[in-house]
Amino acid sequence: MIWLSDKIEFPDYKYTSEHGIIALGGDLSEKRLIHAYKNGIFPWFSEDDPIVWYCPFERMVLFPEEIKISKSMRKIIHKKEFIVTENTAFEEVIYNCKNIERKDGFGTWITDDMEQAYINLHKKGVAKSIEIWQNLDCTQSERKLVGGLYGLEINNIFCGESMFSKVSNASKLAFINLANNKNYKLIDCQIYNEHLASLGAREIDRDLFLEILKG
């Protein structure tokens, strides 16, 4: 396995392991993270472990025109039970993604350093969020955040990182709103996820993903 030096670069894709790992080490600096995402690479590791960089052979993506919206979701959208905003509560979104309990067990992989790194990217206008608020009869300051997602905007591709939901359908609604953003030709979902597959996401070959990413 190749360990990264201080230089902002990654090894050739041919060195990717069978598990999709392309490198270890390095840091979560703004320059390295942006360089990684521009090359289809993302970090995924646990607290106290070295930074692990992935570039899987099969990439889970959503082509926005392939979004699947069920009849029940259309009813929820029509009822306007939720309020959707963009980039108004990024730090709250990533905090919830980090701390919420998940059935699949993936809830603690967002380390403190990773949380701060993406907050820094948000302040630079690179990391974005979508927030879902319960549409209660209350003032704006009293609204309750019940769902959302965040990721990086790389040209006209949204590189999704994580999402959360405190009530049914909140994360689905965030994802649907992301798909309806006409600025994106592709949403990168990284690895296979049944929840996202039900919404129209599918796996494509890494070479095709990189071709689209590098445009």
GROMACS .gro file of N, CA and C in nm, residues 35-169:
model
  405
   35HIS      N    1  -0.805   1.823  -0.456
   35HIS     CA    2  -0.731   1.745  -0.555
   35HIS      C    3  -0.783   1.602  -0.560
   36ALA      N    4  -0.811   1.545  -0.443
   36ALA     CA    5  -0.862   1.408  -0.436
   36ALA      C    6  -0.997   1.396  -0.507
   37TYR      N    7  -1.091   1.482  -0.473
   37TYR     CA    8  -1.224   1.471  -0.532
   37TYR      C    9  -1.221   1.497  -0.682
   38LYS      N   10  -1.134   1.585  -0.727
   38LYS     CA   11  -1.123   1.611  -0.871
   38LYS      C   12  -1.072   1.488  -0.946
   39ASN      N   13  -1.012   1.396  -0.872
   39ASN     CA   14  -0.959   1.274  -0.932
   39ASN      C   15  -1.036   1.149  -0.889
   40GLY      N   16  -1.157   1.170  -0.837
   40GLY     CA   17  -1.243   1.057  -0.803
   40GLY      C   18  -1.204   0.982  -0.678
   41ILE      N   19  -1.130   1.047  -0.590
   41ILE     CA   20  -1.079   0.984  -0.468
   41ILE      C   21  -1.141   1.050  -0.346
   42PHE      N   22  -1.175   0.972  -0.246
   42PHE     CA   23  -1.234   1.028  -0.125
   42PHE      C   24  -1.181   0.957  -0.001
   43PRO      N   25  -1.178   1.027   0.115
   43PRO     CA   26  -1.129   0.967   0.239
   43PRO      C   27  -1.242   0.896   0.314
   44TRP      N   28  -1.208   0.786   0.379
   44TRP     CA   29  -1.306   0.713   0.460
   44TRP      C   30  -1.227   0.630   0.561
   45PHE      N   31  -1.233   0.669   0.687
   45PHE     CA   32  -1.153   0.602   0.789
   45PHE      C   33  -1.216   0.627   0.926
   46SER      N   34  -1.165   0.561   1.025
   46SER     CA   35  -1.217   0.574   1.161
   46SER      C   36  -1.120   0.653   1.248
   47GLU      N   37  -1.171   0.704   1.359
   47GLU     CA   38  -1.088   0.779   1.455
   47GLU      C   39  -0.969   0.694   1.496
   48ASP      N   40  -0.853   0.758   1.506
   48ASP     CA   41  -0.727   0.696   1.548
   48ASP      C   42  -0.665   0.605   1.442
   49ASP      N   43  -0.729   0.594   1.325
   49ASP     CA   44  -0.670   0.518   1.214
   49ASP      C   45  -0.603   0.616   1.118
   50PRO      N   46  -0.509   0.568   1.037
   50PRO     CA   47  -0.453   0.657   0.933
   50PRO      C   48  -0.563   0.692   0.833
   51ILE      N   49  -0.544   0.803   0.762
   51ILE     CA   50  -0.641   0.841   0.659
   51ILE      C   51  -0.635   0.739   0.546
   52VAL      N   52  -0.751   0.684   0.511
   52VAL     CA   53  -0.760   0.587   0.403
   52VAL      C   54  -0.830   0.654   0.285
   53TRP      N   55  -0.769   0.646   0.166
   53TRP     CA   56  -0.822   0.709   0.046
   53TRP      C   57  -0.875   0.602  -0.049
   54TYR      N   58  -0.997   0.621  -0.095
   54TYR     CA   59  -1.065   0.522  -0.179
   54TYR      C   60  -1.090   0.575  -0.321
   55CYS      N   61  -1.086   0.481  -0.414
   55CYS     CA   62  -1.129   0.507  -0.551
   55CYS      C   63  -1.183   0.374  -0.605
   56PRO      N   64  -1.303   0.334  -0.562
   56PRO     CA   65  -1.356   0.201  -0.595
   56PRO      C   66  -1.374   0.177  -0.745
   57PHE      N   67  -1.364   0.051  -0.783
   57PHE     CA   68  -1.375   0.013  -0.924
   57PHE      C   69  -1.516   0.033  -0.979
   58GLU      N   70  -1.615   0.019  -0.892
   58GLU     CA   71  -1.753   0.047  -0.929
   58GLU      C   72  -1.799   0.168  -0.850
   59ARG      N   73  -1.857   0.264  -0.919
   59ARG     CA   74  -1.897   0.389  -0.853
   59ARG      C   75  -2.048   0.404  -0.853
   60MET      N   76  -2.104   0.428  -0.735
   60MET     CA   77  -2.248   0.450  -0.723
   60MET      C   78  -2.277   0.596  -0.758
   61VAL      N   79  -2.361   0.618  -0.857
   61VAL     CA   80  -2.392   0.754  -0.902
   61VAL      C   81  -2.541   0.767  -0.932
   62LEU      N   82  -2.584   0.890  -0.937
   62LEU     CA   83  -2.718   0.919  -0.985
   62LEU      C   84  -2.708   1.018  -1.100
   63PHE      N   85  -2.764   0.979  -1.215
   63PHE     CA   86  -2.785   1.074  -1.322
   63PHE      C   87  -2.919   1.141  -1.289
   64PRO      N   88  -2.919   1.273  -1.265
   64PRO     CA   89  -3.039   1.341  -1.215
   64PRO      C   90  -3.168   1.308  -1.288
   65GLU      N   91  -3.160   1.288  -1.420
   65GLU     CA   92  -3.281   1.258  -1.496
   65GLU      C   93  -3.337   1.119  -1.465
   66GLU      N   94  -3.260   1.037  -1.391
   66GLU     CA   95  -3.305   0.902  -1.357
   66GLU      C   96  -3.361   0.894  -1.214
   67ILE      N   97  -3.378   1.006  -1.149
   67ILE     CA   98  -3.432   1.006  -1.013
   67ILE      C   99  -3.571   0.941  -1.010
   68LYS      N  100  -3.592   0.856  -0.911
   68LYS     CA  101  -3.721   0.789  -0.896
   68LYS      C  102  -3.795   0.849  -0.776
   69ILE      N  103  -3.911   0.906  -0.802
   69ILE     CA  104  -3.990   0.966  -0.695
   69ILE      C  105  -4.121   0.888  -0.685
   70SER      N  106  -4.141   0.820  -0.575
   70SER     CA  107  -4.260   0.737  -0.556
   70SER      C  108  -4.385   0.824  -0.541
   71LYS      N  109  -4.499   0.761  -0.557
   71LYS     CA  110  -4.627   0.832  -0.540
   71LYS      C  111  -4.639   0.889  -0.399
   72SER      N  112  -4.594   0.812  -0.301
   72SER     CA  113  -4.604   0.859  -0.162
   72SER      C  114  -4.515   0.980  -0.139
   73MET      N  115  -4.395   0.981  -0.203
   73MET     CA  116  -4.307   1.097  -0.189
   73MET      C  117  -4.365   1.218  -0.260
   74ARG      N  118  -4.428   1.196  -0.373
   74ARG     CA  119  -4.491   1.308  -0.445
   74ARG      C  120  -4.601   1.372  -0.359
   75LYS      N  121  -4.672   1.288  -0.286
   75LYS     CA  122  -4.777   1.340  -0.197
   75LYS      C  123  -4.716   1.424  -0.085
   76ILE      N  124  -4.605   1.375  -0.030
   76ILE     CA  125  -4.538   1.448   0.078
   76ILE      C  126  -4.487   1.582   0.027
   77ILE      N  127  -4.429   1.582  -0.092
   77ILE     CA  128  -4.379   1.706  -0.151
   77ILE      C  129  -4.496   1.803  -0.174
   78HIS      N  130  -4.607   1.750  -0.223
   78HIS     CA  131  -4.724   1.833  -0.252
   78HIS      C  132  -4.784   1.892  -0.125
   79LYS      N  133  -4.781   1.816  -0.016
   79LYS     CA  134  -4.838   1.863   0.111
   79LYS      C  135  -4.754   1.973   0.175
   80LYS      N  136  -4.629   1.984   0.130
   80LYS     CA  137  -4.537   2.085   0.185
   80LYS      C  138  -4.521   2.071   0.337
   81GLU      N  139  -4.499   1.946   0.378
   81GLU     CA  140  -4.479   1.918   0.520
   81GLU      C  141  -4.341   1.963   0.569
   82PHE      N  142  -4.251   1.986   0.473
   82PHE     CA  143  -4.115   2.025   0.508
   82PHE      C  144  -4.074   2.151   0.433
   83ILE      N  145  -3.977   2.221   0.489
   83ILE     CA  146  -3.916   2.337   0.424
   83ILE      C  147  -3.774   2.298   0.386
   84VAL      N  148  -3.737   2.325   0.262
   84VAL     CA  149  -3.605   2.290   0.211
   84VAL      C  150  -3.520   2.416   0.193
   85THR      N  151  -3.399   2.413   0.246
   85THR     CA  152  -3.306   2.525   0.227
   85THR      C  153  -3.171   2.470   0.180
   86GLU      N  154  -3.086   2.558   0.130
   86GLU     CA  155  -2.953   2.520   0.086
   86GLU      C  156  -2.848   2.610   0.151
   87ASN      N  157  -2.747   2.545   0.209
   87ASN     CA  158  -2.630   2.617   0.264
   87ASN      C  159  -2.666   2.718   0.372
   88THR      N  160  -2.766   2.687   0.451
   88THR     CA  161  -2.802   2.777   0.562
   88THR      C  162  -2.762   2.720   0.698
   89ALA      N  163  -2.730   2.590   0.704
   89ALA     CA  164  -2.696   2.529   0.832
   89ALA      C  165  -2.597   2.415   0.811
   90PHE      N  166  -2.490   2.442   0.739
   90PHE     CA  167  -2.394   2.337   0.704
   90PHE      C  168  -2.339   2.268   0.828
   91GLU      N  169  -2.297   2.346   0.926
   91GLU     CA  170  -2.235   2.287   1.044
   91GLU      C  171  -2.333   2.199   1.122
   92GLU      N  172  -2.460   2.236   1.124
   92GLU     CA  173  -2.561   2.153   1.189
   92GLU      C  174  -2.581   2.023   1.114
   93VAL      N  175  -2.579   2.031   0.982
   93VAL     CA  176  -2.597   1.911   0.900
   93VAL      C  177  -2.484   1.812   0.922
   94ILE      N  178  -2.359   1.858   0.913
   94ILE     CA  179  -2.248   1.765   0.930
   94ILE      C  180  -2.241   1.712   1.073
   95TYR      N  181  -2.280   1.794   1.169
   95TYR     CA  182  -2.283   1.748   1.309
   95TYR      C  183  -2.382   1.633   1.323
   96ASN      N  184  -2.500   1.648   1.263
   96ASN     CA  185  -2.600   1.541   1.271
   96ASN      C  186  -2.559   1.418   1.194
   97CYS      N  187  -2.496   1.436   1.077
   97CYS     CA  188  -2.446   1.322   1.002
   97CYS      C  189  -2.343   1.244   1.084
   98LYS      N  190  -2.265   1.316   1.161
   98LYS     CA  191  -2.160   1.255   1.242
   98LYS      C  192  -2.216   1.181   1.362
   99ASN      N  193  -2.320   1.234   1.424
   99ASN     CA  194  -2.363   1.183   1.554
   99ASN      C  195  -2.492   1.101   1.555
  100ILE      N  196  -2.568   1.104   1.448
  100ILE     CA  197  -2.695   1.033   1.450
  100ILE      C  198  -2.672   0.882   1.448
  101GLU      N  199  -2.756   0.806   1.519
  101GLU     CA  200  -2.746   0.661   1.520
  101GLU      C  201  -2.803   0.607   1.390
  102ARG      N  202  -2.732   0.513   1.329
  102ARG     CA  203  -2.775   0.457   1.200
  102ARG      C  204  -2.795   0.306   1.212
  103LYS      N  205  -2.893   0.256   1.140
  103LYS     CA  206  -2.920   0.113   1.139
  103LYS      C  207  -2.807   0.035   1.073
  104ASP      N  208  -2.740   0.100   0.973
  104ASP     CA  209  -2.634   0.030   0.901
  104ASP      C  210  -2.500   0.034   0.975
  105GLY      N  211  -2.496   0.106   1.085
  105GLY     CA  212  -2.374   0.111   1.165
  105GLY      C  213  -2.275   0.217   1.124
  106PHE      N  214  -2.299   0.285   1.009
  106PHE     CA  215  -2.206   0.388   0.964
  106PHE      C  216  -2.252   0.523   1.018
  107GLY      N  217  -2.197   0.562   1.131
  107GLY     CA  218  -2.235   0.691   1.186
  107GLY      C  219  -2.118   0.762   1.252
  108THR      N  220  -2.012   0.686   1.278
  108THR     CA  221  -1.901   0.743   1.353
  108THR      C  222  -1.776   0.764   1.268
  109TRP      N  223  -1.784   0.738   1.138
  109TRP     CA  224  -1.664   0.749   1.055
  109TRP      C  225  -1.626   0.894   1.028
  110ILE      N  226  -1.716   0.989   1.056
  110ILE     CA  227  -1.682   1.131   1.040
  110ILE      C  228  -1.606   1.172   1.166
  111THR      N  229  -1.477   1.180   1.157
  111THR     CA  230  -1.394   1.215   1.271
  111THR      C  231  -1.401   1.365   1.297
  112ASP      N  232  -1.347   1.406   1.411
  112ASP     CA  233  -1.343   1.550   1.444
  112ASP      C  234  -1.265   1.627   1.337
  113ASP      N  235  -1.151   1.571   1.297
  113ASP     CA  236  -1.069   1.638   1.196
  113ASP      C  237  -1.142   1.647   1.062
  114MET      N  238  -1.212   1.541   1.027
  114MET     CA  239  -1.286   1.542   0.901
  114MET      C  240  -1.399   1.644   0.907
  115GLU      N  241  -1.469   1.649   1.019
  115GLU     CA  242  -1.577   1.747   1.035
  115GLU      C  243  -1.524   1.888   1.014
  116GLN      N  244  -1.413   1.921   1.077
  116GLN     CA  245  -1.357   2.055   1.065
  116GLN      C  246  -1.307   2.081   0.923
  117ALA      N  247  -1.251   1.979   0.858
  117ALA     CA  248  -1.200   1.996   0.723
  117ALA      C  249  -1.311   2.034   0.626
  118TYR      N  250  -1.428   1.970   0.639
  118TYR     CA  251  -1.538   2.001   0.548
  118TYR      C  252  -1.606   2.134   0.583
  119ILE      N  253  -1.603   2.170   0.710
  119ILE     CA  254  -1.652   2.303   0.748
  119ILE      C  255  -1.564   2.409   0.683
  120ASN      N  256  -1.433   2.385   0.683
  120ASN     CA  257  -1.342   2.480   0.618
  120ASN      C  258  -1.370   2.490   0.469
  121LEU      N  259  -1.400   2.376   0.406
  121LEU     CA  260  -1.432   2.375   0.264
  121LEU      C  261  -1.564   2.447   0.236
  122HIS      N  262  -1.655   2.436   0.331
  122HIS     CA  263  -1.782   2.509   0.316
  122HIS      C  264  -1.759   2.659   0.320
  123LYS      N  265  -1.672   2.701   0.410
  123LYS     CA  266  -1.642   2.844   0.421
  123LYS      C  267  -1.575   2.897   0.294
  124LYS      N  268  -1.511   2.806   0.219
  124LYS     CA  269  -1.448   2.843   0.092
  124LYS      C  270  -1.546   2.833  -0.024
  125GLY      N  271  -1.669   2.788   0.004
  125GLY     CA  272  -1.769   2.777  -0.101
  125GLY      C  273  -1.764   2.648  -0.181
  126VAL      N  274  -1.686   2.551  -0.133
  126VAL     CA  275  -1.670   2.425  -0.205
  126VAL      C  276  -1.767   2.318  -0.153
  127ALA      N  277  -1.779   2.306  -0.022
  127ALA     CA  278  -1.871   2.210   0.038
  127ALA      C  279  -2.009   2.274   0.054
  128LYS      N  280  -2.112   2.198   0.019
  128LYS     CA  281  -2.249   2.250   0.019
  128LYS      C  282  -2.341   2.158   0.101
  129SER      N  283  -2.453   2.213   0.143
  129SER     CA  284  -2.550   2.133   0.219
  129SER      C  285  -2.692   2.163   0.174
  130ILE      N  286  -2.778   2.067   0.197
  130ILE     CA  287  -2.922   2.085   0.183
  130ILE      C  288  -2.984   2.051   0.317
  131GLU      N  289  -3.072   2.138   0.364
  131GLU     CA  290  -3.135   2.119   0.494
  131GLU      C  291  -3.285   2.096   0.479
  132ILE      N  292  -3.338   2.007   0.562
  132ILE     CA  293  -3.482   1.980   0.564
  132ILE      C  294  -3.533   2.016   0.703
  133TRP      N  295  -3.630   2.107   0.705
  133TRP     CA  296  -3.689   2.155   0.830
  133TRP      C  297  -3.835   2.113   0.838
  134GLN      N  298  -3.879   2.080   0.959
  134GLN     CA  299  -4.021   2.049   0.977
  134GLN      C  300  -4.101   2.178   0.964
  135ASN      N  301  -4.202   2.175   0.879
  135ASN     CA  302  -4.281   2.295   0.852
  135ASN      C  303  -4.387   2.312   0.961
  136LEU      N  304  -4.342   2.353   1.077
  136LEU     CA  305  -4.431   2.372   1.191
  136LEU      C  306  -4.478   2.517   1.198
  137ASP      N  307  -4.582   2.539   1.273
  137ASP     CA  308  -4.634   2.675   1.291
  137ASP      C  309  -4.549   2.747   1.394
  138CYS      N  310  -4.431   2.792   1.350
  138CYS     CA  311  -4.339   2.857   1.442
  138CYS      C  312  -4.252   2.955   1.364
  139THR      N  313  -4.174   3.032   1.435
  139THR     CA  314  -4.087   3.128   1.368
  139THR      C  315  -3.969   3.055   1.305
  140GLN      N  316  -3.898   3.122   1.217
  140GLN     CA  317  -3.784   3.061   1.149
  140GLN      C  318  -3.678   3.014   1.248
  141SER      N  319  -3.655   3.090   1.352
  141SER     CA  320  -3.552   3.053   1.451
  141SER      C  321  -3.591   2.931   1.533
  142GLU      N  322  -3.721   2.897   1.533
  142GLU     CA  323  -3.769   2.783   1.612
  142GLU      C  324  -3.785   2.657   1.530
  143ARG      N  325  -3.762   2.664   1.401
  143ARG     CA  326  -3.779   2.547   1.316
  143ARG      C  327  -3.682   2.436   1.356
  144LYS      N  328  -3.726   2.313   1.338
  144LYS     CA  329  -3.647   2.197   1.378
  144LYS      C  330  -3.585   2.131   1.255
  145LEU      N  331  -3.452   2.117   1.257
  145LEU     CA  332  -3.381   2.050   1.149
  145LEU      C  333  -3.402   1.899   1.161
  146VAL      N  334  -3.460   1.837   1.060
  146VAL     CA  335  -3.494   1.695   1.069
  146VAL      C  336  -3.424   1.610   0.964
  147GLY      N  337  -3.349   1.672   0.875
  147GLY     CA  338  -3.279   1.595   0.774
  147GLY      C  339  -3.187   1.683   0.692
  148GLY      N  340  -3.102   1.619   0.614
  148GLY     CA  341  -3.014   1.695   0.528
  148GLY      C  342  -2.901   1.610   0.473
  149LEU      N  343  -2.820   1.673   0.390
  149LEU     CA  344  -2.704   1.606   0.332
  149LEU      C  345  -2.596   1.711   0.304
  150TYR      N  346  -2.473   1.664   0.282
  150TYR     CA  347  -2.366   1.756   0.245
  150TYR      C  348  -2.269   1.685   0.151
  151GLY      N  349  -2.192   1.764   0.080
  151GLY     CA  350  -2.092   1.710  -0.010
  151GLY      C  351  -2.015   1.823  -0.074
  152LEU      N  352  -1.935   1.789  -0.174
  152LEU     CA  353  -1.852   1.888  -0.242
  152LEU      C  354  -1.903   1.913  -0.383
  153GLU      N  355  -1.894   2.036  -0.424
  153GLU     CA  356  -1.929   2.072  -0.561
  153GLU      C  357  -1.801   2.082  -0.642
  154ILE      N  358  -1.783   1.990  -0.735
  154ILE     CA  359  -1.666   1.988  -0.822
  154ILE      C  360  -1.715   2.010  -0.965
  155ASN      N  361  -1.695   2.131  -1.014
  155ASN     CA  362  -1.748   2.171  -1.144
  155ASN      C  363  -1.900   2.150  -1.145
  156ASN      N  364  -1.951   2.067  -1.234
  156ASN     CA  365  -2.096   2.042  -1.237
  156ASN      C  366  -2.132   1.903  -1.186
  157ILE      N  367  -2.050   1.855  -1.093
  157ILE     CA  368  -2.077   1.727  -1.027
  157ILE      C  369  -2.083   1.750  -0.877
  158PHE      N  370  -2.184   1.688  -0.813
  158PHE     CA  371  -2.195   1.697  -0.668
  158PHE      C  372  -2.142   1.566  -0.610
  159CYS      N  373  -2.038   1.576  -0.530
  159CYS     CA  374  -1.977   1.459  -0.467
  159CYS      C  375  -2.036   1.443  -0.328
  160GLY      N  376  -2.136   1.360  -0.316
  160GLY     CA  377  -2.206   1.343  -0.189
  160GLY      C  378  -2.120   1.276  -0.085
  161GLU      N  379  -2.133   1.321   0.040
  161GLU     CA  380  -2.055   1.264   0.149
  161GLU      C  381  -2.142   1.189   0.250
  162SER      N  382  -2.246   1.253   0.299
  162SER     CA  383  -2.329   1.187   0.400
  162SER      C  384  -2.465   1.256   0.408
  163MET      N  385  -2.562   1.185   0.463
  163MET     CA  386  -2.694   1.241   0.484
  163MET      C  387  -2.751   1.187   0.615
  164PHE      N  388  -2.852   1.253   0.667
  164PHE     CA  389  -2.915   1.206   0.790
  164PHE      C  390  -3.064   1.233   0.784
  165SER      N  391  -3.138   1.162   0.867
  165SER     CA  392  -3.282   1.180   0.873
  165SER      C  393  -3.331   1.149   1.014
  166LYS      N  394  -3.402   1.244   1.072
  166LYS     CA  395  -3.459   1.224   1.206
  166LYS      C  396  -3.607   1.185   1.199
  167VAL      N  397  -3.668   1.207   1.084
  167VAL     CA  398  -3.807   1.166   1.061
  167VAL      C  399  -3.813   1.099   0.924
  168SER      N  400  -3.915   1.018   0.903
  168SER     CA  401  -3.929   0.945   0.777
  168SER      C  402  -3.928   1.040   0.657
  169ASN      N  403  -3.853   1.002   0.556
  169ASN     CA  404  -3.852   1.068   0.425
  169ASN      C  405  -3.771   1.197   0.418
   0.00000   0.00000   0.00000
